[in-house]
PDB file of C-alpha atoms in Angstrom:
ATOM      1  CA  MET A   1     171.022  45.616 -86.651  1.00 42.00           C
ATOM      2  CA  VAL A   2     169.801  47.798 -89.499  1.00 47.00           C
ATOM      3  CA  GLN A   3     171.979  48.251 -92.565  1.00 46.00           C
ATOM      4  CA  ILE A   4     172.225  51.786 -93.880  1.00 46.00           C
ATOM      5  CA  ASN A   5     172.855  52.523 -97.567  1.00 45.00           C
ATOM      6  CA  ARG A   6     175.961  54.662 -97.337  1.00 43.00           C
ATOM      7  CA  ASP A   7     175.498  56.021-100.876  1.00 42.00           C
ATOM      8  CA  HIS A   8     172.806  58.351 -99.624  1.00 43.00           C
ATOM      9  CA  VAL A   9     173.070  61.043 -97.002  1.00 42.00           C
ATOM     10  CA  ALA A  10     170.408  60.995 -94.349  1.00 44.00           C
ATOM     11  CA  SER A  11     168.192  63.998 -94.461  1.00 46.00           C
ATOM     12  CA  PRO A  12     167.283  65.425 -91.049  1.00 47.00           C
ATOM     13  CA  ARG A  13     163.716  65.684 -92.326  1.00 46.00           C
ATOM     14  CA  LEU A  14     163.463  62.056 -93.439  1.00 45.00           C
ATOM     15  CA  GLY A  15     165.632  60.293 -90.874  1.00 47.00           C
ATOM     16  CA  THR A  16     165.591  60.142 -87.129  1.00 43.00           C
ATOM     17  CA  SER A  17     168.474  59.800 -84.749  1.00 41.00           C
ATOM     18  CA  LEU A  18     167.667  57.390 -81.954  1.00 37.00           C
ATOM     19  CA  ARG A  19     169.468  57.042 -78.681  1.00 40.00           C
ATOM     20  CA  CYS A  20     171.312  54.036 -79.983  1.00 41.00           C
ATOM     21  CA  GLY A  21     172.921  56.310 -82.548  1.00 43.00           C
ATOM     22  CA  VAL A  22     171.453  54.663 -85.656  1.00 46.00           C
ATOM     23  CA  THR A  23     170.254  56.958 -88.428  1.00 48.00           C
ATOM     24  CA  LEU A  24     167.676  55.543 -90.784  1.00 48.00           C
ATOM     25  CA  THR A  25     166.969  57.024 -94.166  1.00 48.00           C
ATOM     26  CA  LYS A  26     164.164  56.706 -96.668  1.00 50.00           C
ATOM     27  CA  THR A  27     166.461  55.352 -99.368  1.00 48.00           C
ATOM     28  CA  SER A  28     167.410  52.212 -97.434  1.00 51.00           C
ATOM     29  CA  PRO A  29     165.598  49.204 -98.891  1.00 52.00           C
ATOM     30  CA  GLY A  30     162.783  47.831 -96.669  1.00 52.00           C
ATOM     31  CA  MET A  31     163.139  50.523 -94.030  1.00 52.00           C
ATOM     32  CA  ALA A  32     159.807  52.313 -94.280  1.00 61.00           C
ATOM     33  CA  ASP A  33     158.083  49.877 -91.912  1.00 81.00           C
ATOM     34  CA  PRO A  34     160.898  49.729 -89.294  1.00 83.00           C
ATOM     35  CA  VAL A  35     161.212  53.528 -89.384  1.00 83.00           C
ATOM     36  CA  SER A  36     157.552  54.005 -88.651  1.00 85.00           C
ATOM     37  CA  ARG A  37     157.782  51.408 -85.873  1.00 87.00           C
ATOM     38  CA  LEU A  38     160.810  53.151 -84.397  1.00 89.00           C
ATOM     39  CA  LEU A  39     159.032  56.484 -84.604  1.00 89.00           C
ATOM     40  CA  GLN A  40     156.021  54.950 -82.900  1.00 90.00           C
ATOM     41  CA  TRP A  41     158.247  53.493 -80.172  1.00 92.00           C
ATOM     42  CA  GLN A  42     159.967  56.819 -79.739  1.00 92.00           C
ATOM     43  CA  THR A  43     156.551  58.476 -79.342  1.00 92.00           C
ATOM     44  CA  GLU A  44     155.559  55.824 -76.814  1.00 92.00           C
ATOM     45  CA  VAL A  45     158.834  56.275 -74.928  1.00 94.00           C
ATOM     46  CA  GLU A  46     158.277  60.023 -74.832  1.00 93.00           C
ATOM     47  CA  SER A  47     154.707  59.427 -73.629  1.00 92.00           C
ATOM     48  CA  PHE A  48     155.965  57.070 -70.926  1.00 93.00           C
ATOM     49  CA  GLN A  49     158.639  59.585 -69.938  1.00 94.00           C
ATOM     50  CA  SER A  50     155.950  62.251 -69.678  1.00 93.00           C
ATOM     51  CA  GLN A  51     153.897  59.909 -67.474  1.00 94.00           C
ATOM     52  CA  VAL A  52     156.972  59.171 -65.344  1.00 95.00           C
ATOM     53  CA  ASP A  53     157.630  62.897 -64.981  1.00 94.00           C
ATOM     54  CA  SER A  54     154.004  63.438 -64.036  1.00 94.00           C
ATOM     55  CA  LEU A  55     154.146  60.598 -61.489  1.00 95.00           C
ATOM     56  CA  GLU A  56     157.376  61.973 -60.023  1.00 96.00           C
ATOM     57  CA  ALA A  57     155.727  65.394 -59.676  1.00 95.00           C
ATOM     58  CA  THR A  58     152.727  63.731 -58.029  1.00 95.00           C
ATOM     59  CA  ALA A  59     155.074  61.870 -55.680  1.00 95.00           C
ATOM     60  CA  ARG A  60     156.767  65.155 -54.732  1.00 95.00           C
ATOM     61  CA  ASP A  61     153.347  66.718 -54.150  1.00 96.00           C
ATOM     62  CA  LEU A  62     152.364  63.750 -51.970  1.00 96.00           C
ATOM     63  CA  GLU A  63     155.593  64.034 -49.985  1.00 96.00           C
ATOM     64  CA  ALA A  64     154.915  67.737 -49.436  1.00 95.00           C
ATOM     65  CA  TYR A  65     151.322  66.947 -48.491  1.00 96.00           C
ATOM     66  CA  ASN A  66     152.439  64.236 -46.059  1.00 96.00           C
ATOM     67  CA  SER A  67     155.011  66.548 -44.550  1.00 95.00           C
ATOM     68  CA  GLU A  68     152.408  69.287 -44.107  1.00 96.00           C
ATOM     69  CA  ARG A  69     149.959  66.742 -42.664  1.00 96.00           C
ATOM     70  CA  ASP A  70     152.602  65.566 -40.188  1.00 96.00           C
ATOM     71  CA  ASN A  71     153.343  69.169 -39.192  1.00 96.00           C
ATOM     72  CA  LEU A  72     149.641  69.853 -38.717  1.00 96.00           C
ATOM     73  CA  SER A  73     149.253  66.633 -36.727  1.00 96.00           C
ATOM     74  CA  GLU A  74     152.050  67.737 -34.418  1.00 96.00           C
ATOM     75  CA  LYS A  75     150.405  71.148 -34.017  1.00 97.00           C
ATOM     76  CA  VAL A  76     147.069  69.482 -33.258  1.00 96.00           C
ATOM     77  CA  GLU A  77     148.736  67.263 -30.654  1.00 96.00           C
ATOM     78  CA  ARG A  78     150.387  70.295 -29.023  1.00 96.00           C
ATOM     79  CA  GLN A  79     147.063  72.154 -29.031  1.00 97.00           C
ATOM     80  CA  ALA A  80     145.297  69.104 -27.584  1.00 96.00           C
ATOM     81  CA  SER A  81     147.913  68.988 -24.842  1.00 96.00           C
ATOM     82  CA  LYS A  82     147.345  72.678 -24.118  1.00 96.00           C
ATOM     83  CA  VAL A  83     143.576  72.134 -24.081  1.00 97.00           C
ATOM     84  CA  GLU A  84     143.972  69.264 -21.627  1.00 96.00           C
ATOM     85  CA  ALA A  85     146.183  71.410 -19.394  1.00 96.00           C
ATOM     86  CA  LEU A  86     143.578  74.192 -19.517  1.00 96.00           C
ATOM     87  CA  ARG A  87     140.809  71.713 -18.674  1.00 96.00           C
ATOM     88  CA  GLU A  88     142.781  70.556 -15.645  1.00 96.00           C
ATOM     89  CA  GLU A  89     143.391  74.162 -14.632  1.00 97.00           C
ATOM     90  CA  ILE A  90     139.688  74.995 -15.025  1.00 96.00           C
ATOM     91  CA  PHE A  91     138.714  71.905 -13.014  1.00 95.00           C
ATOM     92  CA  SER A  92     141.172  72.877 -10.291  1.00 96.00           C
ATOM     93  CA  ALA A  93     139.871  76.455 -10.272  1.00 96.00           C
ATOM     94  CA  ARG A  94     136.256  75.257 -10.105  1.00 96.00           C
ATOM     95  CA  PHE A  95     137.117  72.875  -7.285  1.00 95.00           C
ATOM     96  CA  SER A  96     138.908  75.660  -5.447  1.00 96.00           C
ATOM     97  CA  GLN A  97     135.947  77.998  -6.000  1.00 96.00           C
ATOM     98  CA  ALA A  98     133.527  75.360  -4.749  1.00 96.00           C
ATOM     99  CA  ARG A  99     135.671  74.821  -1.651  1.00 96.00           C
ATOM    100  CA  MET A 100     135.870  78.567  -0.976  1.00 97.00           C
ATOM    101  CA  LEU A 101     132.112  78.892  -1.544  1.00 96.00           C
ATOM    102  CA  ASN A 102     131.442  76.088   0.917  1.00 96.00           C
ATOM    103  CA  GLN A 103     133.746  77.735   3.447  1.00 96.00           C
ATOM    104  CA  ALA A 104     131.974  81.045   2.922  1.00 97.00           C
ATOM    105  CA  LYS A 105     128.585  79.331   3.364  1.00 96.00           C
ATOM    106  CA  GLU A 106     129.811  77.722   6.573  1.00 96.00           C
ATOM    107  CA  LYS A 107     131.079  81.079   7.877  1.00 97.00           C
ATOM    108  CA  PHE A 108     127.811  82.723   6.846  1.00 97.00           C
ATOM    109  CA  SER A 109     125.802  80.015   8.612  1.00 96.00           C
ATOM    110  CA  THR A 110     127.997  80.383  11.706  1.00 96.00           C
ATOM    111  CA  LEU A 111     127.529  84.157  11.641  1.00 97.00           C
ATOM    112  CA  GLN A 112     123.781  83.762  11.173  1.00 97.00           C
ATOM    113  CA  TYR A 113     123.705  81.417  14.168  1.00 97.00           C
ATOM    114  CA  LYS A 114     125.734  83.901  16.254  1.00 97.00           C
ATOM    115  CA  ILE A 115     123.445  86.762  15.160  1.00 97.00           C
ATOM    116  CA  ILE A 116     120.388  84.753  16.207  1.00 97.00           C
ATOM    117  CA  GLN A 117     122.063  83.969  19.545  1.00 97.00           C
ATOM    118  CA  ILE A 118     122.851  87.654  20.077  1.00 97.00           C
ATOM    119  CA  GLN A 119     119.281  88.643  19.148  1.00 97.00           C
ATOM    120  CA  LEU A 120     117.898  86.103  21.634  1.00 97.00           C
ATOM    121  CA  THR A 121     120.281  87.352  24.304  1.00 97.00           C
ATOM    122  CA  VAL A 122     119.221  90.944  23.603  1.00 97.00           C
ATOM    123  CA  GLN A 123     115.546  89.918  23.881  1.00 97.00           C
ATOM    124  CA  ARG A 124     116.202  88.187  27.201  1.00 96.00           C
ATOM    125  CA  LEU A 125     118.110  91.190  28.506  1.00 96.00           C
ATOM    126  CA  ARG A 126     115.337  93.547  27.421  1.00 96.00           C
ATOM    127  CA  LYS A 127     112.809  91.389  29.228  1.00 95.00           C
ATOM    128  CA  ARG A 128     115.005  91.453  32.340  1.00 94.00           C
ATOM    129  CA  VAL A 129     115.352  95.215  32.092  1.00 95.00           C
ATOM    130  CA  GLU A 130     111.610  95.592  31.661  1.00 94.00           C
ATOM    131  CA  ALA A 131     111.007  93.204  34.540  1.00 93.00           C
ATOM    132  CA  SER A 132     113.506  95.114  36.683  1.00 93.00           C
ATOM    133  CA  ARG A 133     111.893  98.423  35.761  1.00 91.00           C
ATOM    134  CA  ALA A 134     108.491  96.984  36.485  1.00 90.00           C
ATOM    135  CA  ALA A 135     109.723  95.710  39.835  1.00 89.00           C
ATOM    136  CA  ALA A 136     111.357  99.042  40.516  1.00 85.00           C
ATOM    137  CA  GLY A 137     108.207 100.825  39.462  1.00 79.00           C
ATOM    138  CA  GLY A 138     106.156  98.707  41.847  1.00 67.00           C
ATOM    139  CA  GLY A 139     108.571  99.478  44.673  1.00 56.00           C
ATOM    140  CA  GLU A 140     108.327 103.174  43.849  1.00 54.00           C
ATOM    141  CA  ALA A 141     104.687 103.171  44.681  1.00 50.00           C
ATOM    142  CA  ALA A 142     105.320 101.364  47.940  1.00 47.00           C
ATOM    143  CA  GLY A 143     108.657 102.638  49.007  1.00 47.00           C
ATOM    144  CA  GLY A 144     109.237 105.836  47.181  1.00 47.00           C
ATOM    145  CA  GLY A 145     111.461 105.094  44.204  1.00 48.00           C
ATOM    146  CA  ALA A 146     114.202 102.655  43.533  1.00 48.00           C
ATOM    147  CA  ALA A 147     117.395 103.102  41.644  1.00 51.00           C
ATOM    148  CA  GLU A 148     118.054 101.616  38.194  1.00 51.00           C
ATOM    149  CA  PRO A 149     119.099  98.027  38.400  1.00 50.00           C
ATOM    150  CA  SER A 150     122.828  97.694  38.177  1.00 51.00           C
ATOM    151  CA  GLY A 151     124.426  95.751  35.383  1.00 51.00           C
ATOM    152  CA  VAL A 152     121.843  96.701  32.796  1.00 45.00           C
TER     153      VAL A 152
END
């Protein structure tokens, strides 16, 4: 412990009050070196405290950053889930469209086939009508006119 010369009053300008409550003065014998060391230590302590404060602020910033990152990660996961649901919906819609298109193609092909059948039937009927008219025309010359064939 440091002895203080009680005959002299410590000047606030010359002495320093440390946290331990000791006041050192210039008039104490052999105190110039310990005073400067104590002042240096106090400066170092203040520097360390400043660094601690800075690190605590950085830690708070990192916690806020991590919290924001976690929130954004959750949002990304929700969006990814929505995207996946939309992909499934699009796939389902495309599959449904492809099925309907195939059904429409089948119906179209069936209708084309029926149209071709009807056209062939019409051609055959026209040929029959022409053949009947020709036969009726030939009978007209021989027998004096025949009636239109029935069912045509």
